[in-house]
Coordinates of C-alpha atoms in Angstrom, one line a residue:
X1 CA 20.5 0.1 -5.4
X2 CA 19.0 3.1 -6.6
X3 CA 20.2 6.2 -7.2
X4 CA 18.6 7.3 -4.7
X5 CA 19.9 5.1 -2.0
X6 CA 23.2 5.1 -3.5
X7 CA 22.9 8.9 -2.0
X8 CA 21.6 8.4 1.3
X9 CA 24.2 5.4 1.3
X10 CA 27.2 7.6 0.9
X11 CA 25.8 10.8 3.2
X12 CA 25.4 8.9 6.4
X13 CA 24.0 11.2 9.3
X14 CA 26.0 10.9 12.1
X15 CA 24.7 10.1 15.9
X16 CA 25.2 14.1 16.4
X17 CA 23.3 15.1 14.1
X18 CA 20.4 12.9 14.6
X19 CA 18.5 15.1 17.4
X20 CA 18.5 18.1 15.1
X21 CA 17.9 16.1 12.1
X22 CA 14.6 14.5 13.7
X23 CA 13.3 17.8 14.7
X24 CA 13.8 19.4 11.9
X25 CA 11.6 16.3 9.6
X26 CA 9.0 16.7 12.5
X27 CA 8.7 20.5 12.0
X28 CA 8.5 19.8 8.3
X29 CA 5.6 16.8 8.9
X30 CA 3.6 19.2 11.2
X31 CA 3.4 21.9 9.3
X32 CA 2.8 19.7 5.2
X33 CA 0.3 18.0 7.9
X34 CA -1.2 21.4 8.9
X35 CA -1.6 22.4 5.1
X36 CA -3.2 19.0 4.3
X37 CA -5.6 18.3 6.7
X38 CA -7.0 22.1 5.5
X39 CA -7.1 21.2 2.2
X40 CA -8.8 17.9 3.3
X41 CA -11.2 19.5 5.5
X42 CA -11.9 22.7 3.3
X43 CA -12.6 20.5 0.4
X44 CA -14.9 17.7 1.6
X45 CA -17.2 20.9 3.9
X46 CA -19.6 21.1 0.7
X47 CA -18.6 18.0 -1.0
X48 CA -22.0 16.3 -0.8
X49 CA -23.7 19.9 -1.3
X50 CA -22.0 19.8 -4.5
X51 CA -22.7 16.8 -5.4
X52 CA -27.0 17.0 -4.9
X53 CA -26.3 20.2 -7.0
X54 CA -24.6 18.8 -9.9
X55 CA -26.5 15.1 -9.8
X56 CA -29.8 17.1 -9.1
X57 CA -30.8 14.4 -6.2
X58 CA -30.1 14.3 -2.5
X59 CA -29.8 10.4 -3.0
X60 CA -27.0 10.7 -5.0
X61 CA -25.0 13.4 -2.5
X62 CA -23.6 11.0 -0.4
X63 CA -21.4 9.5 -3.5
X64 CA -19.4 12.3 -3.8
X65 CA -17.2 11.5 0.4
X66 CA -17.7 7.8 -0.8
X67 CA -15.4 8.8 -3.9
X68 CA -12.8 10.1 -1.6
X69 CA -12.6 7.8 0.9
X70 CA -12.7 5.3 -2.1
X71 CA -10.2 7.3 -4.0
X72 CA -7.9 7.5 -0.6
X73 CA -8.2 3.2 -0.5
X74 CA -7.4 2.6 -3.8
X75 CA -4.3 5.1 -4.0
X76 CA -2.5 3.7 -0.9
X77 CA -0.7 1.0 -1.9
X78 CA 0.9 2.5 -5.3
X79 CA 2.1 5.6 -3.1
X80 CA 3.2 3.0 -1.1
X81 CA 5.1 1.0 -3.5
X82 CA 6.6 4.4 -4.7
X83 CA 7.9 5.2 -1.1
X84 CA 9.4 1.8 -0.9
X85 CA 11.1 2.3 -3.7
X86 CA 11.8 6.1 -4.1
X87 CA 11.9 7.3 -0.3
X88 CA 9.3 9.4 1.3
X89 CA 9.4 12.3 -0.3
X90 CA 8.4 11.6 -3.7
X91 CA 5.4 10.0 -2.3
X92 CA 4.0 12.5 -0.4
X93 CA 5.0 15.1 -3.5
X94 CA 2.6 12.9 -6.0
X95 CA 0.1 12.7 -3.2
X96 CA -0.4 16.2 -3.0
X97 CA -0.4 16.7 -6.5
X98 CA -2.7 14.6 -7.5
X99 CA -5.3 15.6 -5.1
X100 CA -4.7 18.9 -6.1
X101 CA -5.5 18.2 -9.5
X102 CA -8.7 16.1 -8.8
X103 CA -10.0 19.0 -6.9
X104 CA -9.5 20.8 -10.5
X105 CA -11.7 18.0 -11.9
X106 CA -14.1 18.3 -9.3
X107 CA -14.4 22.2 -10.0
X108 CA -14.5 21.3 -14.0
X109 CA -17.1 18.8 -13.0
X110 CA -19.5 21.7 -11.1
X111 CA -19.0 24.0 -13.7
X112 CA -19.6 21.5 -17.2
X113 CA -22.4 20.0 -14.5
X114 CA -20.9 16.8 -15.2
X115 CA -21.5 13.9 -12.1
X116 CA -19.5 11.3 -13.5
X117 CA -16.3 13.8 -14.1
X118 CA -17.4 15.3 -10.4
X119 CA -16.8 11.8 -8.7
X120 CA -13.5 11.1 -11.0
X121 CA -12.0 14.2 -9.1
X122 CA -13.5 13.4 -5.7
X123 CA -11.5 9.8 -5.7
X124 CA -8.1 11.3 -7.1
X125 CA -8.8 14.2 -4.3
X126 CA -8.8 11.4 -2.0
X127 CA -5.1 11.4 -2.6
X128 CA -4.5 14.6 -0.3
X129 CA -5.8 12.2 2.8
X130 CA -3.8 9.5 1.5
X131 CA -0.3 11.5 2.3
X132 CA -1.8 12.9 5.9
X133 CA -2.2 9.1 7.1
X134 CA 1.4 8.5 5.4
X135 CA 2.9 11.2 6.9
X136 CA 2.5 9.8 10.7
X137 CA 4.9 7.0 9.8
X138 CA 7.1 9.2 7.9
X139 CA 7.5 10.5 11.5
X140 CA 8.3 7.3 13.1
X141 CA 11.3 6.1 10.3
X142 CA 14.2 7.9 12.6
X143 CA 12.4 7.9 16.0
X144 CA 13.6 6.0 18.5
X145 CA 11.9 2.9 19.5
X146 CA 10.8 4.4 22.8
X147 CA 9.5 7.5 21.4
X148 CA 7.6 6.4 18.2
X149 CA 4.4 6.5 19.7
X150 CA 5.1 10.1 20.6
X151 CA 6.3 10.9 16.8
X152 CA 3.6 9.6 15.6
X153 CA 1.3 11.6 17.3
X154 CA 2.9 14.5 16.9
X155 CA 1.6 14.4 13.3
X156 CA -1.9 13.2 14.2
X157 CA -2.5 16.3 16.4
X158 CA -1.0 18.7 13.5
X159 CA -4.1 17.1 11.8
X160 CA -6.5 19.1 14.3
X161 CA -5.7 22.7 13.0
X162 CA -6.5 21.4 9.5
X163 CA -9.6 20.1 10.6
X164 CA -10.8 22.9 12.5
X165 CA -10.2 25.7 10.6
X166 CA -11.3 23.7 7.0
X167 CA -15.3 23.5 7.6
X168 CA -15.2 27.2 8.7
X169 CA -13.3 28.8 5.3
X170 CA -15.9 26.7 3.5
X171 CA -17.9 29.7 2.9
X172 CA -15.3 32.3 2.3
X173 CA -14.2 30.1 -0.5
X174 CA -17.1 29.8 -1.9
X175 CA -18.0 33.6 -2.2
X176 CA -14.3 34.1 -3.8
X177 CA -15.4 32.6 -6.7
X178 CA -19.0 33.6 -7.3
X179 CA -17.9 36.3 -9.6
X180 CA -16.0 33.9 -12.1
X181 CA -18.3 31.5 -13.1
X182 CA -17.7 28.6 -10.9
X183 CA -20.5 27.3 -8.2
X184 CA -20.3 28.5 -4.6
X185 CA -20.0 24.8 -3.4
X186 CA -17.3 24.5 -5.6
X187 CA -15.2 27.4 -4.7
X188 CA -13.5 25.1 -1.3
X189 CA -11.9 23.0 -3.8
X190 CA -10.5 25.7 -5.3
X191 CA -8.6 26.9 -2.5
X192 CA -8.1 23.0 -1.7
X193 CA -5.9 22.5 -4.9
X194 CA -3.5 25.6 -4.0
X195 CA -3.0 24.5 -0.5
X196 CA -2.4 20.9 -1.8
X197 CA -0.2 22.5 -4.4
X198 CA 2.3 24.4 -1.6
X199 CA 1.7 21.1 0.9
X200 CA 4.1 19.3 -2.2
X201 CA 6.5 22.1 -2.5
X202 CA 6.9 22.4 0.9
X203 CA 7.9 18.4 1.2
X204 CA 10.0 18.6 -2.3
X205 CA 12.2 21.4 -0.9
X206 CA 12.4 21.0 2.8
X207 CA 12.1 17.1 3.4
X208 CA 15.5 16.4 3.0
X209 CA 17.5 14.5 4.0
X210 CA 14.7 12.0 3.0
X211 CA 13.8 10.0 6.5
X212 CA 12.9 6.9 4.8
X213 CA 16.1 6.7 2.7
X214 CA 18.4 7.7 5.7
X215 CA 17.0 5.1 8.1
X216 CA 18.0 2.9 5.8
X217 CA 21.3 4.3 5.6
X218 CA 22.1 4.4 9.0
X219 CA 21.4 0.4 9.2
X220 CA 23.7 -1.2 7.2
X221 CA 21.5 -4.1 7.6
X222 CA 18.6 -2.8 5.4
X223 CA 20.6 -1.3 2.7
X224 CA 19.3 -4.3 0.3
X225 CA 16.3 -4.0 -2.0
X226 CA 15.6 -7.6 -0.7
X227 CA 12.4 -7.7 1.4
X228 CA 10.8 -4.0 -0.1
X229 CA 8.4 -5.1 -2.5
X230 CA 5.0 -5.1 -1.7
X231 CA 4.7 -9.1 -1.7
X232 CA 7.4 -9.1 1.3
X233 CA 5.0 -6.6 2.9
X234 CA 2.2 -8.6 2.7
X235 CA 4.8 -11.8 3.9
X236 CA 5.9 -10.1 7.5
X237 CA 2.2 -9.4 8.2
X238 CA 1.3 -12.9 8.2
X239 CA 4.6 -13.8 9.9
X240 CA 3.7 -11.4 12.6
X241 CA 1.2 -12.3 15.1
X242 CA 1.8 -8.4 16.7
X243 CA 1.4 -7.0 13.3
X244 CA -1.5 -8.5 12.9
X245 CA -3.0 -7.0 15.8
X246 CA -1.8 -3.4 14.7
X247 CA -3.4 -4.5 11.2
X248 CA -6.8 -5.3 13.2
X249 CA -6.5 -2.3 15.5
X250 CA -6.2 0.8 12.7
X251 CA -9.0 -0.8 10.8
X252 CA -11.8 -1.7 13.7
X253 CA -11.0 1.6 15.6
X254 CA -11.3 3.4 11.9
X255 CA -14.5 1.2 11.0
X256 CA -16.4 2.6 14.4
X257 CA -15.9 5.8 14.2
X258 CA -16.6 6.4 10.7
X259 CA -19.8 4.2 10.8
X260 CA -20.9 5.9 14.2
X261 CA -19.9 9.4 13.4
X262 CA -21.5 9.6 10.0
X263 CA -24.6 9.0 11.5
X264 CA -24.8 11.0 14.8
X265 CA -25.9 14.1 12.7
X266 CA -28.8 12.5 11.6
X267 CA -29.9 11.0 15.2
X268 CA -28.9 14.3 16.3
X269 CA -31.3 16.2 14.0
X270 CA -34.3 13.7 14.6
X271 CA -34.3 14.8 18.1
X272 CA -34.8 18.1 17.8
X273 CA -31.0 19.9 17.8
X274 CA -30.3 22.2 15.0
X275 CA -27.3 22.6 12.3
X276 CA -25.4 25.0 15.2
X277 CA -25.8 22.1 17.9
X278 CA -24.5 19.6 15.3
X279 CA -21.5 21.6 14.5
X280 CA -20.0 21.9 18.3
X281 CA -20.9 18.2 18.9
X282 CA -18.8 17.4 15.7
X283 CA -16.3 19.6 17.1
X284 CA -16.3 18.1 20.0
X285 CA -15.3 15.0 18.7
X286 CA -13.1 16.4 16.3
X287 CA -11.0 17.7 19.5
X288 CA -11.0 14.1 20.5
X289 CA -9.8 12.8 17.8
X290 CA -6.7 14.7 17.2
X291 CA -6.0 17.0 20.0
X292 CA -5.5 14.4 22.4
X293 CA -3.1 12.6 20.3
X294 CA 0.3 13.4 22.1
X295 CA -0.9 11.5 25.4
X296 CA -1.8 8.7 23.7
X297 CA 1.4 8.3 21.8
X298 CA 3.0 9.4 25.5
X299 CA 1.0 6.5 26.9
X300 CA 1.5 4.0 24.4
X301 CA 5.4 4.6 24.9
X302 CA 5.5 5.0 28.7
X303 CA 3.0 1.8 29.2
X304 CA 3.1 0.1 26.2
X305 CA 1.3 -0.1 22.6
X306 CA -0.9 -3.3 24.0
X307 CA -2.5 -1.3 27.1
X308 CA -3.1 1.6 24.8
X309 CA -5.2 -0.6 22.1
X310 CA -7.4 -2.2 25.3
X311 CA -8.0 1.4 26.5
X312 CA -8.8 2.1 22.6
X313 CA -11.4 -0.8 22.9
X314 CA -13.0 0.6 26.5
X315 CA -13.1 4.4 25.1
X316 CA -14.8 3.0 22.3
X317 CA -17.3 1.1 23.9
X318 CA -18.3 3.5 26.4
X319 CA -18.5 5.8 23.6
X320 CA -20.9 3.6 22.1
X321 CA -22.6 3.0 25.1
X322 CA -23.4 6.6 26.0
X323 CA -24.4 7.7 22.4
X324 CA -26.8 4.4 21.2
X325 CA -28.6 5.3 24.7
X326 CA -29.0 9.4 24.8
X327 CA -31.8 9.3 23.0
X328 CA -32.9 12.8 22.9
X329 CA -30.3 13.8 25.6
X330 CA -27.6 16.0 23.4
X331 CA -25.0 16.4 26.3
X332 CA -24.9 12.3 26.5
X333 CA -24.7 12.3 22.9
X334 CA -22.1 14.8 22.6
X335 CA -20.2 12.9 25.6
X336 CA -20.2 9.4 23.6
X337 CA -18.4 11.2 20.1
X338 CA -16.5 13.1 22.3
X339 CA -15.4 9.4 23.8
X340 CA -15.5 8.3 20.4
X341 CA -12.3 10.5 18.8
X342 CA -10.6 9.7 21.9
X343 CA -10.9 6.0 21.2
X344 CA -10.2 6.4 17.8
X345 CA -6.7 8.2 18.7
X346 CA -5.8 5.4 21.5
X347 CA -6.5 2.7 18.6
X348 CA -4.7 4.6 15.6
X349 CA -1.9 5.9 17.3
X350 CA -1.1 2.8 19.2
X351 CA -2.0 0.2 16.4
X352 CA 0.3 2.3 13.8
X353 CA 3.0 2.4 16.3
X354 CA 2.8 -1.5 16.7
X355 CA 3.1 -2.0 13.0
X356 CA 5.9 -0.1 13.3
X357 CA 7.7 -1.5 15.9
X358 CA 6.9 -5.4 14.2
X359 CA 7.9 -5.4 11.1
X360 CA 11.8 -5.6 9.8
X361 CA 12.2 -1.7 8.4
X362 CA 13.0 -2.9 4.7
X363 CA 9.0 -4.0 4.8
X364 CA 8.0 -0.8 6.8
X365 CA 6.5 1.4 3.7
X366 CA 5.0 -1.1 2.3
X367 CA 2.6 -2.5 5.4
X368 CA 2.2 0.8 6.4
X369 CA 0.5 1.2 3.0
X370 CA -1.3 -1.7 3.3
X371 CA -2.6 -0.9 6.9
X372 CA -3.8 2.6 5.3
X373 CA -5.4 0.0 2.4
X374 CA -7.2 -1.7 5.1
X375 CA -8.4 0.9 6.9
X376 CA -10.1 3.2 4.3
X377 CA -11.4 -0.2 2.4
X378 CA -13.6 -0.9 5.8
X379 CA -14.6 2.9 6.9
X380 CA -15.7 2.9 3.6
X381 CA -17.9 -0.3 3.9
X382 CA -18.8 0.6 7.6
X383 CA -20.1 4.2 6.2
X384 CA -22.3 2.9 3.5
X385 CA -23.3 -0.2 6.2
X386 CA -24.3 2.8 8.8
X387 CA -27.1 4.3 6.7
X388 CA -28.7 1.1 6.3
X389 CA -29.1 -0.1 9.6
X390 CA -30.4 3.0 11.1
X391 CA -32.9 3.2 8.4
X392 CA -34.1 0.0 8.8
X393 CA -33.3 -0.2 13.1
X394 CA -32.2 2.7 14.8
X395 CA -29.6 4.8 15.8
X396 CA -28.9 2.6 19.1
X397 CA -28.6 -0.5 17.1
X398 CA -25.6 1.3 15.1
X399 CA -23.9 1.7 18.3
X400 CA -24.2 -1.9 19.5
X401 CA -23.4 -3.3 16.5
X402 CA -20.0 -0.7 16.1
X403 CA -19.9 -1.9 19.8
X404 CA -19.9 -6.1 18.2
X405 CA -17.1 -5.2 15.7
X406 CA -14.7 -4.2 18.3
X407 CA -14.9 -7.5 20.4
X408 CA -12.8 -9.5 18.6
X409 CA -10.1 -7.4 18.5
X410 CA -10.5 -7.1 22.2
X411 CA -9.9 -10.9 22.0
X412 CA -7.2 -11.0 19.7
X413 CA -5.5 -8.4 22.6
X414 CA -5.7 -10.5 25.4
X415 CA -4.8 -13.4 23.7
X416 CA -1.5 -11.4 22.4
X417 CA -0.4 -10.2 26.2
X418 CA -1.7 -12.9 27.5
X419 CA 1.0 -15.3 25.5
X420 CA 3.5 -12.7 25.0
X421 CA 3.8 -10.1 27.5
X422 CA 6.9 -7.7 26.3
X423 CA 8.3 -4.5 27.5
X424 CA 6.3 -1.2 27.1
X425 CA 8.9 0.0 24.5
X426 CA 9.7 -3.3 23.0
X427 CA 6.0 -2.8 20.6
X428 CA 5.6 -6.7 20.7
X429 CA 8.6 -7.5 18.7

């Protein structure tokens, strides 16, 4: 036992204290969520701007997200391991630190015009999205069973204030620094770093007692280091048919949105709508995405995290329905993403709060890393897929194809419920 848990062992929260306690970690979740989701969104506004400018090429722009989302994949599993080890807290603290310094090596890049160095500091920037999807489960390690769809989505929506506000400082930033030397497309990243920078303060001083650690406590059960490494992770996934299914869930719902969304600008422009029309369809789906999220972690409590992922899987496929057919109608196109973030919410918020709910909570950390692996590896892949099929097909073949990936894990529902119908607040345990 670590240090660590030697001192969550011995300062056990009473029942009492629990309701206070809880709020008081949510409060702190919502508002390091707040701080990184604008430091996320602020950031990545110009990110491929920057990039043409420093590469000198449009064709290379597109590296510079890639790098994050690449960055975000590759980071998850040691911040992971760390919380497994070490508790929540330090996680989240390195998480935010190091994407505040790549955003420092992606201004160093802009200003030395190096590309290389550029997309070095665009994958450790990645980090700051890494500890926004970590926080959501940091939320759920004292709920109670029935209400971890709710604290979980509690953190998701914090993510919409981030994400709104972000894109529009873009431009403030960016004349802040015009005087010293640094590139106007640069100048978000600046203000990134800070706000990454007071994100990990925030969490070192004020996430404490650390949830992780004191779930643990408060079970005397999963007090041993047996069962926390990232092999035993790996282990109750594939001992877990309903954790499976959560796997399967955050990763196909993540995979169609990313590859649909990345592209509906693009469709969008070809048919005549300009940058201002782009931006409130975006927003529009933005508001889907996360603003929505309390009702479906209300849902996914009150009727179960099963009927939440098949409502996922019909949102989504109406979204795709209604956007690979608009054609050159915007208000149908701006009704399918707006679909779209909906499904994506349903699927995330339900599929994390399955994982949740089936593995044993010594394990917890670690698949929840490995479901944040999973789902960055495949957006990832399903962005860079995206391009090429509507160059090469259309915008409408995206859609059905986005429409293909989510049948299977419509199967792999049904064929859970179908052979082990549970409780709505049992998760599928």
């Amino acid at each position: 036992m670590t240090s660590i848990d030697k001192a969550a062992a011995l300062s056990p929260v009473s029942a009492d204290d629990l309701p206070a306690l809880r709020r008081r970690i949510t409060a702190v979740l919502i508002a390091s969520q707040i701080l990184g989701g604008l430091g996320v969104a602020t950031g990545i506004a110009l990110a491929a701007v920057l990039a043409q400018q420093v590469s000198g090429t449009e064709a290379l722009s597109g590296l510079a997200p890639t790098a994050t989302v690449a960055g975000t994949a590759l980071l998850s599993m040691p911040l992971a391991a760390l919380m497994t080890a070490c508790g929540r807290r330090p996680g989240l603290v390195l998480a935010y630190v190091i994407g505040a310094l790549g955003a420092g090596v992606v201004v160093l890049g802009a200003v030395i015009e190096n590309f290389p160095l550029l997309l070095l500091g665009m994958a450790a920037f990645g980090a700051g999205s890494s500890a926004n999807l970590q926080a959501r489960f940091a939320a759920a390690d004292l709920a109670e069973p029935e209400r971890r769809g709710r604290a979980i989505s509690n953190v998701v929506w914090a993510t919409t204030i981030g994400a709104v506000l972000g894109p529009n400082i873009a431009a403030p930033a960016g004349r802040s620094v015009s005087g010293i030397g640094i590139p106007a497309a640069a100048g978000p990243f600046v203000w990134a770093a800070g706000v990454f920078l007071v994100a990990a303060v925030m969490v070192f001083a004020l996430l404490r007692p650390d949830p992780l650690l004191t779930a643990r406590a408060l079970s005397p059960a999963d007090r041993s280091r047996e069962g926390r490494s990232l092999r035993a992770g790996m282990r109750a996934v594939r001992e877990s048919p309903m954790a499976r299914l959560a796997l399967v869930t955050v990763a196909v719902s993540h995979t169609a949105m990313v590859s649909i969304m990345s592209m509906t600008p693009v469709a969008l422009s070809h048919h005549g709508a300009g940058i201002q029309l782009i931006g409130l369809v975006i927003s529009g789906h933005i508001a889907g995405m996360y603003a929505f999220s309390p009702l479906m972690g209300w849902l996914a409590d009150r009727i179960g995290r099963l009927a939440v992922i098949g409502l996922a899987v019909g949102l989504l496929c109406a979204a795709a329905l209604l956007a690979g057919t608009a054609g050159a109608s915007h208000g149908q196109t701006a009704a399918g993403l707006f679909l779209l973030g909906l499904g994506w919410s349903a699927g995330v918020v339900s599929g994390s709060t399955l994982l949740t709910d089936s593995v044993p909570q010594p394990a917890r950390a670690a698949v929840q890393g490995l479901s944040d692996l999973a789902m960055s590896t495949t957006a990832g892949i399903g962005g860079a897929a995206a391009g090429l099929i509507v160059a090469r097909a259309s915008y409408g073949w995206l859609n059905l194809v986005g429409a293909c990936l989510l049948l299977p894990l419509a199967a792999l529902a049904v064929r859970r419920a179908l052979s082990r119908p549970v409780p709505a607040t049992d998760g599928g345990r």
